[in-house]
PDB file of C-alpha atoms in Angstrom:
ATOM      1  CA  UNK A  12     -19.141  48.413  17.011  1.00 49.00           C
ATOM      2  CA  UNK A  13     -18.272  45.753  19.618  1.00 52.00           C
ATOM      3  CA  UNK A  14     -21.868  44.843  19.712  1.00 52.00           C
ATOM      4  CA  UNK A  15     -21.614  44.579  15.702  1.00 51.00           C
ATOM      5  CA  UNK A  16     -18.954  42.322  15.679  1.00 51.00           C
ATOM      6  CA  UNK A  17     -19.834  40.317  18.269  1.00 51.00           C
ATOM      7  CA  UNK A  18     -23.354  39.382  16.998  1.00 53.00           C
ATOM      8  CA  UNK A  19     -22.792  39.964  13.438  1.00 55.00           C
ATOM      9  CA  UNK A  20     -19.576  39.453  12.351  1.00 57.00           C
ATOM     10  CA  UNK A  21     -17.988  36.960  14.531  1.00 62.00           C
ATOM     11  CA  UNK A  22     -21.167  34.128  14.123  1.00 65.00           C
ATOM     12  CA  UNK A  23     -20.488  34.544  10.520  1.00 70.00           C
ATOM     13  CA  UNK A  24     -16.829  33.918  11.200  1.00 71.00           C
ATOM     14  CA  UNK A  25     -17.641  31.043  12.898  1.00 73.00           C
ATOM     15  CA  UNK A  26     -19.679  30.124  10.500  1.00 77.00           C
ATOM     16  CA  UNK A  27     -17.442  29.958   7.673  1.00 77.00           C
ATOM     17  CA  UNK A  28     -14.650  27.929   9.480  1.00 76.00           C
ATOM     18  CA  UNK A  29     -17.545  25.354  10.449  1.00 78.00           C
ATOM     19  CA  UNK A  30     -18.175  25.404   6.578  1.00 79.00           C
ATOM     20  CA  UNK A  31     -14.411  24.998   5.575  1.00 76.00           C
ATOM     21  CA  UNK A  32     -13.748  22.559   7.571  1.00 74.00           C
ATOM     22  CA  UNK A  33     -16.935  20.623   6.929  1.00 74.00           C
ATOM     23  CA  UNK A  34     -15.795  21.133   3.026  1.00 71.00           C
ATOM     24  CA  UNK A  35     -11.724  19.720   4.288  1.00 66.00           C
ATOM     25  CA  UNK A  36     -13.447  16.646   5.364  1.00 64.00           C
ATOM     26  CA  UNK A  37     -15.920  16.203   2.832  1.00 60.00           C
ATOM     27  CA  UNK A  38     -13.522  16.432   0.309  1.00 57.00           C
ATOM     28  CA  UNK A  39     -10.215  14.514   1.601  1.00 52.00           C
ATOM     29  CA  UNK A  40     -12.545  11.190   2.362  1.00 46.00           C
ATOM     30  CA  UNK A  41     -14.308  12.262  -1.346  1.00 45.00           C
ATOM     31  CA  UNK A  42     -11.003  12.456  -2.841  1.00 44.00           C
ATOM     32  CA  UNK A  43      -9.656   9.297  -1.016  1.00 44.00           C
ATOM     33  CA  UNK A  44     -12.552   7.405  -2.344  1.00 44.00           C
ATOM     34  CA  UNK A  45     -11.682   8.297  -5.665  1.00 48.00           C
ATOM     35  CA  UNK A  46      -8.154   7.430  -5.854  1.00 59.00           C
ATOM     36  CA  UNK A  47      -7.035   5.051  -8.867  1.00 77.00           C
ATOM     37  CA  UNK A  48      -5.148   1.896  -7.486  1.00 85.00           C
ATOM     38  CA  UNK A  49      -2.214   1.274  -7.274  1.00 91.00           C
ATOM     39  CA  UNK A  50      -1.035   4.121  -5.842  1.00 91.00           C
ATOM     40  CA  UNK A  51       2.094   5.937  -7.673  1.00 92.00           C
ATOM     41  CA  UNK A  52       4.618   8.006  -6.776  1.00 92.00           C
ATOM     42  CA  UNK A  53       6.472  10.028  -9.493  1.00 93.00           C
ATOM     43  CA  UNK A  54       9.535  11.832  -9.778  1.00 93.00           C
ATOM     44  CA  UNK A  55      11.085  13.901 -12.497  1.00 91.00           C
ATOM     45  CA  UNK A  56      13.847  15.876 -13.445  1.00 90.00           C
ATOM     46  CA  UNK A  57      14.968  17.352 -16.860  1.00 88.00           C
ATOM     47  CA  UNK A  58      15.898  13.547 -18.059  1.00 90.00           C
ATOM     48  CA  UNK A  59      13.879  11.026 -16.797  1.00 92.00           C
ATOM     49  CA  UNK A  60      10.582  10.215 -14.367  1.00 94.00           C
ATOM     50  CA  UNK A  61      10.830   7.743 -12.134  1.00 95.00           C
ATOM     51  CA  UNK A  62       7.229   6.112 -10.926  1.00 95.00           C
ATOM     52  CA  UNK A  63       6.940   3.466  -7.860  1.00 94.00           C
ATOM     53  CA  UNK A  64       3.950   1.714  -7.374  1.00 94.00           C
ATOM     54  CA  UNK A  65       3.618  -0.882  -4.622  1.00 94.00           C
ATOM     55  CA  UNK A  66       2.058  -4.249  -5.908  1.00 94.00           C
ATOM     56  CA  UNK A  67       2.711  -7.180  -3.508  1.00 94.00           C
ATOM     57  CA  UNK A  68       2.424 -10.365  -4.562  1.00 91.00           C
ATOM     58  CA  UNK A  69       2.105  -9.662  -8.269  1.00 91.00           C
ATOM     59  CA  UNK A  70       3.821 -11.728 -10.651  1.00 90.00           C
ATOM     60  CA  UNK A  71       5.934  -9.578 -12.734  1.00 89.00           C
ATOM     61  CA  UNK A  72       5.698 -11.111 -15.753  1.00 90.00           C
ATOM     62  CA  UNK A  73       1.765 -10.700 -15.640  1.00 90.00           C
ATOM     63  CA  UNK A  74       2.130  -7.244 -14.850  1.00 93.00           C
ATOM     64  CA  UNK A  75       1.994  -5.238 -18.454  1.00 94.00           C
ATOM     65  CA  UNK A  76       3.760  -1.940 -19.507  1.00 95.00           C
ATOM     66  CA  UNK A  77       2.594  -0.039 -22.399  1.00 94.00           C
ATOM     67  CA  UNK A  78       3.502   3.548 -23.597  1.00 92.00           C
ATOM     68  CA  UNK A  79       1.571   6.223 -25.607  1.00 87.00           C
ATOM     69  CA  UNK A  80       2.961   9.626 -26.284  1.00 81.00           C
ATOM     70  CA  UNK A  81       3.238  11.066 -22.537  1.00 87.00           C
ATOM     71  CA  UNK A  82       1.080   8.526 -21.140  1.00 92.00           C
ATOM     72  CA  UNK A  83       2.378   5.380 -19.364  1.00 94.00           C
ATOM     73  CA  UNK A  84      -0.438   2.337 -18.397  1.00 94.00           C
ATOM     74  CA  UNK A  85       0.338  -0.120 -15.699  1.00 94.00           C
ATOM     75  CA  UNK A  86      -1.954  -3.728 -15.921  1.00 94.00           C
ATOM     76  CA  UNK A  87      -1.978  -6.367 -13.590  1.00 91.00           C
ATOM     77  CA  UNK A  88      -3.834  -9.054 -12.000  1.00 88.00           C
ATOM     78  CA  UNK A  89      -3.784 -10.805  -8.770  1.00 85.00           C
ATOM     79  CA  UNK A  90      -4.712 -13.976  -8.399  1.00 80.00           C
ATOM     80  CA  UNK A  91      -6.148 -15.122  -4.107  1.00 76.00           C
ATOM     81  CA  UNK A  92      -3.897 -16.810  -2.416  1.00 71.00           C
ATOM     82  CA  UNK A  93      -5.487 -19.823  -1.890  1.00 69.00           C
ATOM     83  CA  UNK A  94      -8.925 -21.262  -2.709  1.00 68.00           C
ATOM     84  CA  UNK A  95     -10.874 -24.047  -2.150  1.00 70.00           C
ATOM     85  CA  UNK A  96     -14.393 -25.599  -0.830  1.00 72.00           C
ATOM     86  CA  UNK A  97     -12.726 -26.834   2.900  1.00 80.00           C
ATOM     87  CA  UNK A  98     -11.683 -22.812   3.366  1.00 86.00           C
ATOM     88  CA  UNK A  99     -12.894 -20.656   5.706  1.00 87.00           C
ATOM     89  CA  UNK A 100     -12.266 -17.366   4.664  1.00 87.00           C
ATOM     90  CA  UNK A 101     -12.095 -15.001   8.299  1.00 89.00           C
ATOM     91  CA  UNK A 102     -10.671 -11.562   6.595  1.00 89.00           C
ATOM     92  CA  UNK A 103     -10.007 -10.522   3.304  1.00 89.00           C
ATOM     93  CA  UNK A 104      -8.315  -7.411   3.264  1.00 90.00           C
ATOM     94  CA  UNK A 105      -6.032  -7.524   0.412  1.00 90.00           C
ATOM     95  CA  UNK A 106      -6.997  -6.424  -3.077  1.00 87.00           C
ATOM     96  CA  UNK A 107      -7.115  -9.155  -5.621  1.00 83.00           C
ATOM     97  CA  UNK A 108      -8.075  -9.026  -9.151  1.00 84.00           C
ATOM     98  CA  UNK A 109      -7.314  -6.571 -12.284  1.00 88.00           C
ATOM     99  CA  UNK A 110      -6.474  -3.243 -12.591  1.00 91.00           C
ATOM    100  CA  UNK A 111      -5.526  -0.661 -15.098  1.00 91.00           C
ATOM    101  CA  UNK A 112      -3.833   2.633 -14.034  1.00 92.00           C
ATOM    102  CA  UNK A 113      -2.797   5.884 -16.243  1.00 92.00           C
ATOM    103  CA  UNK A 114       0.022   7.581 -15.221  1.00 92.00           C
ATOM    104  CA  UNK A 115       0.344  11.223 -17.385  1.00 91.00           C
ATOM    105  CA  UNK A 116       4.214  11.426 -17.522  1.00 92.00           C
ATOM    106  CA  UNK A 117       5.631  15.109 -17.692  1.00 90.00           C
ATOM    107  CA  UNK A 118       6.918  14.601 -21.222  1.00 91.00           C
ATOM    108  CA  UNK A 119       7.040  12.327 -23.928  1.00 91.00           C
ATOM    109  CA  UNK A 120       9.546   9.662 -22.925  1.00 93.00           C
ATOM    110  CA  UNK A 121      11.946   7.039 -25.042  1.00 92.00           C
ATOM    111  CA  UNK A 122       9.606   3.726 -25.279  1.00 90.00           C
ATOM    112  CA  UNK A 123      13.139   1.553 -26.348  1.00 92.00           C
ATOM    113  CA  UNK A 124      14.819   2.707 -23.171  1.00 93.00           C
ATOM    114  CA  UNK A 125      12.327   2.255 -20.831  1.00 94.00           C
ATOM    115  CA  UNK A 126      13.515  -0.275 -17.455  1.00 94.00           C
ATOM    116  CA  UNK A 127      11.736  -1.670 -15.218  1.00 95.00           C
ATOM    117  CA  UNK A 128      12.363  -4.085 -11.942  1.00 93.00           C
ATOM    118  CA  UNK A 129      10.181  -5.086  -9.311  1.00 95.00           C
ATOM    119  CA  UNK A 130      11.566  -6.115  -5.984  1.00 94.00           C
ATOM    120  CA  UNK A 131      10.051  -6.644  -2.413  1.00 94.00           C
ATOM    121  CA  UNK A 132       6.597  -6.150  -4.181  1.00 94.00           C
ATOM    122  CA  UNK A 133       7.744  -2.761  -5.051  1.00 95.00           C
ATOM    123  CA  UNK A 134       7.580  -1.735  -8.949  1.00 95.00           C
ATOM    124  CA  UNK A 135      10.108   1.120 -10.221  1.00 95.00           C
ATOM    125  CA  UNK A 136       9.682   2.649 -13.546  1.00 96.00           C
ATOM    126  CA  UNK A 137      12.820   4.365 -14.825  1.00 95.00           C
ATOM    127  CA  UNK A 138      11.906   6.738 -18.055  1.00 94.00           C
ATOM    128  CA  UNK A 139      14.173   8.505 -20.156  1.00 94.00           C
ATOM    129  CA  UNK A 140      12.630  11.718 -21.916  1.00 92.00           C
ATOM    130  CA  UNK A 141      12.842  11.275 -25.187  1.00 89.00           C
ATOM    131  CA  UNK A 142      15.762  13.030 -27.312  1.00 87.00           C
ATOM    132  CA  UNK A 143      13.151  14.843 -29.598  1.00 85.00           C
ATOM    133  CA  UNK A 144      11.405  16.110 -26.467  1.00 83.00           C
ATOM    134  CA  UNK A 145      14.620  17.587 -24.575  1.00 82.00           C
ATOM    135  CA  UNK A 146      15.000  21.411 -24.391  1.00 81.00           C
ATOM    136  CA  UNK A 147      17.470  22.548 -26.673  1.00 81.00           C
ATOM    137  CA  UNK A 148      19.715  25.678 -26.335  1.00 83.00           C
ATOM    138  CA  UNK A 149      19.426  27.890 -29.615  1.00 86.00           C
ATOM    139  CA  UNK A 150      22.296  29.974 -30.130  1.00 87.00           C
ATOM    140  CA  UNK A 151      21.702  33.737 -31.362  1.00 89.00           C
ATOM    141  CA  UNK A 152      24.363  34.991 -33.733  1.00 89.00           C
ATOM    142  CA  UNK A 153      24.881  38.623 -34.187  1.00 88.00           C
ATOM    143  CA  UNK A 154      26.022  39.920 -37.010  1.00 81.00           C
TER     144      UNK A 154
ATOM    145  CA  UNK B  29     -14.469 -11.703  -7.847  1.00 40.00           C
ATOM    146  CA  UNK B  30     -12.430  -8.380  -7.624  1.00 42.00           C
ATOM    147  CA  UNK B  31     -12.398  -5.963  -4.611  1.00 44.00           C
ATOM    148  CA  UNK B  32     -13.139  -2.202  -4.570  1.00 48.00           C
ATOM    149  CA  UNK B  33      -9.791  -1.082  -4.965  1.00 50.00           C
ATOM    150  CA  UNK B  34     -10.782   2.306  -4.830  1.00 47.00           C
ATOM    151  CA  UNK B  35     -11.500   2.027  -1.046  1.00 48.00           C
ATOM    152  CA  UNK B  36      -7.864   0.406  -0.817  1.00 55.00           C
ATOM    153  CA  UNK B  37      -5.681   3.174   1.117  1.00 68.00           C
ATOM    154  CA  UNK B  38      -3.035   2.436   3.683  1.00 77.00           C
ATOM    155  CA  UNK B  39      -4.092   2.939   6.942  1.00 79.00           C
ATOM    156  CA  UNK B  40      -1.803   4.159  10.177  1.00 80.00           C
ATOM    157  CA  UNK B  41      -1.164   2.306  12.647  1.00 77.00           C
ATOM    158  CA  UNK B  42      -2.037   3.892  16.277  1.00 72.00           C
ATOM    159  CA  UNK B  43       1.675   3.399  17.652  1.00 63.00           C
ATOM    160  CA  UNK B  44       0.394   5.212  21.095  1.00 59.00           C
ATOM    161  CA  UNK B  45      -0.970   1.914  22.258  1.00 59.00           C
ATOM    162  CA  UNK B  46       2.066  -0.195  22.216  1.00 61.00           C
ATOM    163  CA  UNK B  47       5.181   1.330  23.623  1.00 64.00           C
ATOM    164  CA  UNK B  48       6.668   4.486  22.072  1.00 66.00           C
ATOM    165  CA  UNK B  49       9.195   4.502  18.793  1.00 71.00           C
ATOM    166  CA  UNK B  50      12.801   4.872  18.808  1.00 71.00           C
ATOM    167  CA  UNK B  51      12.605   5.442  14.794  1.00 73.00           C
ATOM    168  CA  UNK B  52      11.415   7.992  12.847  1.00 75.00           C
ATOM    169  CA  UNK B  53       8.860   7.939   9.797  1.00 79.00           C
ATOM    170  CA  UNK B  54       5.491   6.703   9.393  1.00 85.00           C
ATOM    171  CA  UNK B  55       3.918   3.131  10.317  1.00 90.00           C
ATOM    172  CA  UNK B  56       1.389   1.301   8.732  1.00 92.00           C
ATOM    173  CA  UNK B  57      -1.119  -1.330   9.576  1.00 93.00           C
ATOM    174  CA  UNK B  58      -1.210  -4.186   6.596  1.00 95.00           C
ATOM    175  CA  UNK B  59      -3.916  -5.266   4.729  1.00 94.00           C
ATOM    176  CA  UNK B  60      -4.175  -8.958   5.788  1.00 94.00           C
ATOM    177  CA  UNK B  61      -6.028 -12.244   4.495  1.00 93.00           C
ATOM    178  CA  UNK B  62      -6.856 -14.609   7.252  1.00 93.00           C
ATOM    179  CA  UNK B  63      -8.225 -18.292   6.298  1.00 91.00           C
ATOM    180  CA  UNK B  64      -8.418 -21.554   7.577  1.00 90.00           C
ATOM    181  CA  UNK B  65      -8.503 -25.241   6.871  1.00 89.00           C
ATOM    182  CA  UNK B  66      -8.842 -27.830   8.732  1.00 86.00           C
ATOM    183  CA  UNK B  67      -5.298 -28.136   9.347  1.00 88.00           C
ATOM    184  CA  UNK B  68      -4.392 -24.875   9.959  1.00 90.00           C
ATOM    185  CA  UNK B  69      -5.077 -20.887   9.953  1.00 91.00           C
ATOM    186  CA  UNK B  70      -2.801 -18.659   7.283  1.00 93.00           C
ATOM    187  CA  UNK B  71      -2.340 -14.991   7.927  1.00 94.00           C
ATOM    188  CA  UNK B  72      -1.404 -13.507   4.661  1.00 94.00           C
ATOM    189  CA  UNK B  73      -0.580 -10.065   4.900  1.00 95.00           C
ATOM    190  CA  UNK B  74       0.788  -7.179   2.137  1.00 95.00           C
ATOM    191  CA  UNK B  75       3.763  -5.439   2.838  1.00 95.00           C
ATOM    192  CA  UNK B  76       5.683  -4.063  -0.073  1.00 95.00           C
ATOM    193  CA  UNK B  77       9.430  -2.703   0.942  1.00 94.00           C
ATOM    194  CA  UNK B  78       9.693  -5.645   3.307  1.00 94.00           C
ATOM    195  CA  UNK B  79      12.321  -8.982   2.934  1.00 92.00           C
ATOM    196  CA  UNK B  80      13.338 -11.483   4.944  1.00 92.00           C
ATOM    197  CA  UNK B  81      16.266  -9.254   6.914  1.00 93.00           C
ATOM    198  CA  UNK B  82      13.928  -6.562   7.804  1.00 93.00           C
ATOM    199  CA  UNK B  83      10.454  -8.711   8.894  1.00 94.00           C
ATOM    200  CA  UNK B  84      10.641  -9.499  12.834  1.00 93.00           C
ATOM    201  CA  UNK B  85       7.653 -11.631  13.794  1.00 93.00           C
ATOM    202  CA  UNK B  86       7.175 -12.171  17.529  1.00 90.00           C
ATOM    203  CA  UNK B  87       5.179 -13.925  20.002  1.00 89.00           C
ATOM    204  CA  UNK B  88       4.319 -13.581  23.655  1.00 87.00           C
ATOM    205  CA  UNK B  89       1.505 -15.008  25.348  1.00 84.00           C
ATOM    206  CA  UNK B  90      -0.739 -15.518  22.925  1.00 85.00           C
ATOM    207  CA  UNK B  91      -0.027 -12.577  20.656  1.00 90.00           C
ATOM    208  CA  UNK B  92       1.455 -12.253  17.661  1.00 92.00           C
ATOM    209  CA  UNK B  93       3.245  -9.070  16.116  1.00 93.00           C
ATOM    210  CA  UNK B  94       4.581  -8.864  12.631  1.00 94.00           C
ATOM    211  CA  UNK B  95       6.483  -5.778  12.179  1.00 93.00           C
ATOM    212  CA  UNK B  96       8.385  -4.952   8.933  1.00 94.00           C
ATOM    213  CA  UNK B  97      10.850  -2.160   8.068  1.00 93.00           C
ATOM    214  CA  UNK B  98      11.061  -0.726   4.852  1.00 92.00           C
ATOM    215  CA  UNK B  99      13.574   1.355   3.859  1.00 86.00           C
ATOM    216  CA  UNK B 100      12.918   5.134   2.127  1.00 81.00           C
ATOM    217  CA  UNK B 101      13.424   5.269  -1.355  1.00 79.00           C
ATOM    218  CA  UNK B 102      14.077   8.148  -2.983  1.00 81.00           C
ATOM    219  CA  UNK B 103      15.998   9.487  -6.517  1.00 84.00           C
ATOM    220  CA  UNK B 104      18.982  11.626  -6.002  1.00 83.00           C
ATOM    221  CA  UNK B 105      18.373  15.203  -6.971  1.00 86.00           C
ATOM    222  CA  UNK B 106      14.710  14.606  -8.382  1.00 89.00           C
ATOM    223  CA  UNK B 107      11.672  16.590  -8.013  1.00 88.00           C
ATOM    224  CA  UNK B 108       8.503  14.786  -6.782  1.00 88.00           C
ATOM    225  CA  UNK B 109       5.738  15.465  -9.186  1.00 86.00           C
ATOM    226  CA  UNK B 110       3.371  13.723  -7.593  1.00 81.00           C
ATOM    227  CA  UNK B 111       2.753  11.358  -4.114  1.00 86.00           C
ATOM    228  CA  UNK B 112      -0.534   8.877  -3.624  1.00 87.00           C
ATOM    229  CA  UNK B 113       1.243   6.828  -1.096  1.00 89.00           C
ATOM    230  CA  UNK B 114       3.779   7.556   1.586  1.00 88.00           C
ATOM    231  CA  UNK B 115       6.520   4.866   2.901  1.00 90.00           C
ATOM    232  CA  UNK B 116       6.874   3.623   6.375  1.00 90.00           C
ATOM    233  CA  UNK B 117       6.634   0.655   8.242  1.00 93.00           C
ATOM    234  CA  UNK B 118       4.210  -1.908   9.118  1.00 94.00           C
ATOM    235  CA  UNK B 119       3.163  -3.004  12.143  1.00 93.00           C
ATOM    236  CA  UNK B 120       0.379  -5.119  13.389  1.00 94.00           C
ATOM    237  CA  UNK B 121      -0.527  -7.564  16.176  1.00 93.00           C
ATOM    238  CA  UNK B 122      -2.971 -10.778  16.100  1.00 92.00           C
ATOM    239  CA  UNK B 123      -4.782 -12.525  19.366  1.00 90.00           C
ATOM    240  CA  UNK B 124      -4.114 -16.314  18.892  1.00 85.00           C
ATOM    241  CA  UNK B 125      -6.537 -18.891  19.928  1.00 80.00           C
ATOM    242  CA  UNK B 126      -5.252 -21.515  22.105  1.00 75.00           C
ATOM    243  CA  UNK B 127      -5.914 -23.853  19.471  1.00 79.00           C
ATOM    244  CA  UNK B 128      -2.812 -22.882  17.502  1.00 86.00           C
ATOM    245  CA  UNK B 129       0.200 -25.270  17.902  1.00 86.00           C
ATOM    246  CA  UNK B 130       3.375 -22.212  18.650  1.00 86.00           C
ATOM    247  CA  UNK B 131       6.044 -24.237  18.367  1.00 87.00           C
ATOM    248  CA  UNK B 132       5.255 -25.121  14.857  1.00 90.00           C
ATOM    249  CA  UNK B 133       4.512 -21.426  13.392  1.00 92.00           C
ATOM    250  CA  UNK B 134       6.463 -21.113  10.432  1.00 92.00           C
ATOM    251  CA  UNK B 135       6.999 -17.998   7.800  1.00 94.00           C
ATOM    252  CA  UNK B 136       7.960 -16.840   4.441  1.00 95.00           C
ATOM    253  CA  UNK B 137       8.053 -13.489   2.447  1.00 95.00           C
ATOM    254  CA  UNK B 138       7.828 -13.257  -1.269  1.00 94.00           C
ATOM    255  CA  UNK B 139       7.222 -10.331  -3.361  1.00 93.00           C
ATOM    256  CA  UNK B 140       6.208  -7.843  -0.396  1.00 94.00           C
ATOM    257  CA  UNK B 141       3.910 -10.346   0.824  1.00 95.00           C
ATOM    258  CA  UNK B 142       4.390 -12.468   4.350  1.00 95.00           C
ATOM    259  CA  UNK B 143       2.361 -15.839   4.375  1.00 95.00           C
ATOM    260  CA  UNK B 144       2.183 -17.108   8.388  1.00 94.00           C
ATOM    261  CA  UNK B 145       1.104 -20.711   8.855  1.00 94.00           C
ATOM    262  CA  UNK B 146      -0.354 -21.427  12.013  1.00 93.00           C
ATOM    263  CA  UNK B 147      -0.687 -25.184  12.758  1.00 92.00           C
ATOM    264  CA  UNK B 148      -3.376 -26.147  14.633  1.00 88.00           C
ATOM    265  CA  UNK B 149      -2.974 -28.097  18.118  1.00 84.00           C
ATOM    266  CA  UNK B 150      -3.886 -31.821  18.145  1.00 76.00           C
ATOM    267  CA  UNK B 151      -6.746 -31.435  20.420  1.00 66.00           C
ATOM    268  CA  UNK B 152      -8.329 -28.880  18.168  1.00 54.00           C
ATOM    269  CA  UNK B 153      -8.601 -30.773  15.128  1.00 59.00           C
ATOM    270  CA  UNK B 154     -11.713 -32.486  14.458  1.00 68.00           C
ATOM    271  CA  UNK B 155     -11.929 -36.300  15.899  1.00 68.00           C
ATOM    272  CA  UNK B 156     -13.861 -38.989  14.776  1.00 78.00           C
ATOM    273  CA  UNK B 157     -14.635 -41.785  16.714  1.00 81.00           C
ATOM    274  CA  UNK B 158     -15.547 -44.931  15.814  1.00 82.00           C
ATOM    275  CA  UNK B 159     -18.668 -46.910  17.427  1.00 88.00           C
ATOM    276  CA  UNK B 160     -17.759 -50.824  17.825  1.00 86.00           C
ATOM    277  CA  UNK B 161     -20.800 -53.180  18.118  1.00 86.00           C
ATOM    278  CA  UNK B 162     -20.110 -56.052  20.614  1.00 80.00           C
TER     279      UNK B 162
END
């Protein structure tokens, strides 16, 4: 039995928590790879999501804001700081460019009510769930 | 033109190598552009959460630290459906050439982003002399 376990049961062990965490790794730099830009952070309770994004250096009125059913899409573009033929680019580090991002919102939200500021580069989304979407509380009458 | 913004993550800054934190919460290294001209070299670097009270940019003996704090945001009694990014501070530290004029470093944040002009020294700037016949 000790001999079993040993030889047969503890290799395998081993084994499998090679195989795990080979799979951890694989898939956290996979799934970093494949993460949409810009980042977002949503919150939500029962009457309004909140996203933040950060987008430094982005000129707020080129950033665009659109709304379909539960789905909220963030554009942008970002133009380089500087260019010219006497430059000497050393690092370039800093995304520039367009993008498009989806955001799936929790529920359908109120398009009209929607606000939006961007300060210190940082862009917060304030949406109000839409009155036709809110939970309502049906009252039972007994006879 | 554009960058793969898919490989575009924050990365941590190694805070063991400097000394130790008094503050809590994460720090971050910032994605920087460096270029020059013939003038001078510009460090542009991203750092979203960041103004002009809470940047401190300092220099000893050739090096040059930006360090920003940004200040946690976060909704009163919400839930957080979902994170991509976490908040924390930035920190990061440049080696300056020789070549660069200190005294005449100057600074400005915009938007989450700090632009750093470094003036080049006299000597370093290109020199053309002129050849007189007799």
């Amino acid at each position: 039995m000790v001999l079993n376990r040993m030889f047969f049961e503890e290799p395998w062990h081993e084994v499998e928590r090679i195989q795990n965490e080979m799979n951890r790794l694989f898939n956290s730099r996979l799934s970093r790879g494949r993460l949409a830009y810009p980042a977002v952070n949503v919150w939500n309770d029962s009457e309004k999501v909140i996203v933040t994004t950060e987008l430094p250096g982005y000129d707020p009125q080129k950033i665009d804001l659109s709304i379909l059913n539960d789905e909220l899409v963030i554009r942008g573009k970002r133009e380089p700081e500087k260019s010219g033929d006497d430059i000497q680019i050393h690092r370039q580090e800093r995304p520039i460019g367009d993008f498009e991002r989806t955001v799936a919102l929790p529920y359908r939200v109120d398009s009209e009510k929607v606000d939006a500021h961007y300060e210190k580069g940082v862009l917060t989304i304030t949406l109000p769930r839409a009155e036709s979407d809110k939970p309502r509380k049906i009252s039972i009458k007994s006879k | 033109m554009a960058t793969d913004k898919t490989s575009v993550q924050k990365r941590e800054a190694d805070t063991r190598e400097v000394a130790e934190r008094t503050r809590s919460g994460k720090v971050f290294i910032p994605a920087v552009d460096i270029f020059e001209t013939n003038e001078a070299i510009f460090l542009i670097a991203d750092m979203p959460g960041v103004d002009e009270k809470s940047i401190n940019i300092n220099l000893e003996k050739n090096v040059l630290t930006i360090e920003g704090k940004v200040q946690h945001y976060e909704p009163e009694k919400m839930e957080l459906a979902y994170a991509e990014y976490n908040v924390g501070d930035y920190q990061r530290s440049f080696n300056l050439s020789d070549s660069i004029d200190q005294d005449k470093i100057d600074a400005t944040i915009k938007d989450g982003v700090l632009s750093v002009k470094l003036p080049k020294a006299e000597p370093a700037k290109p020199k053309t002399i002129s050849v007189k016949t007799k």
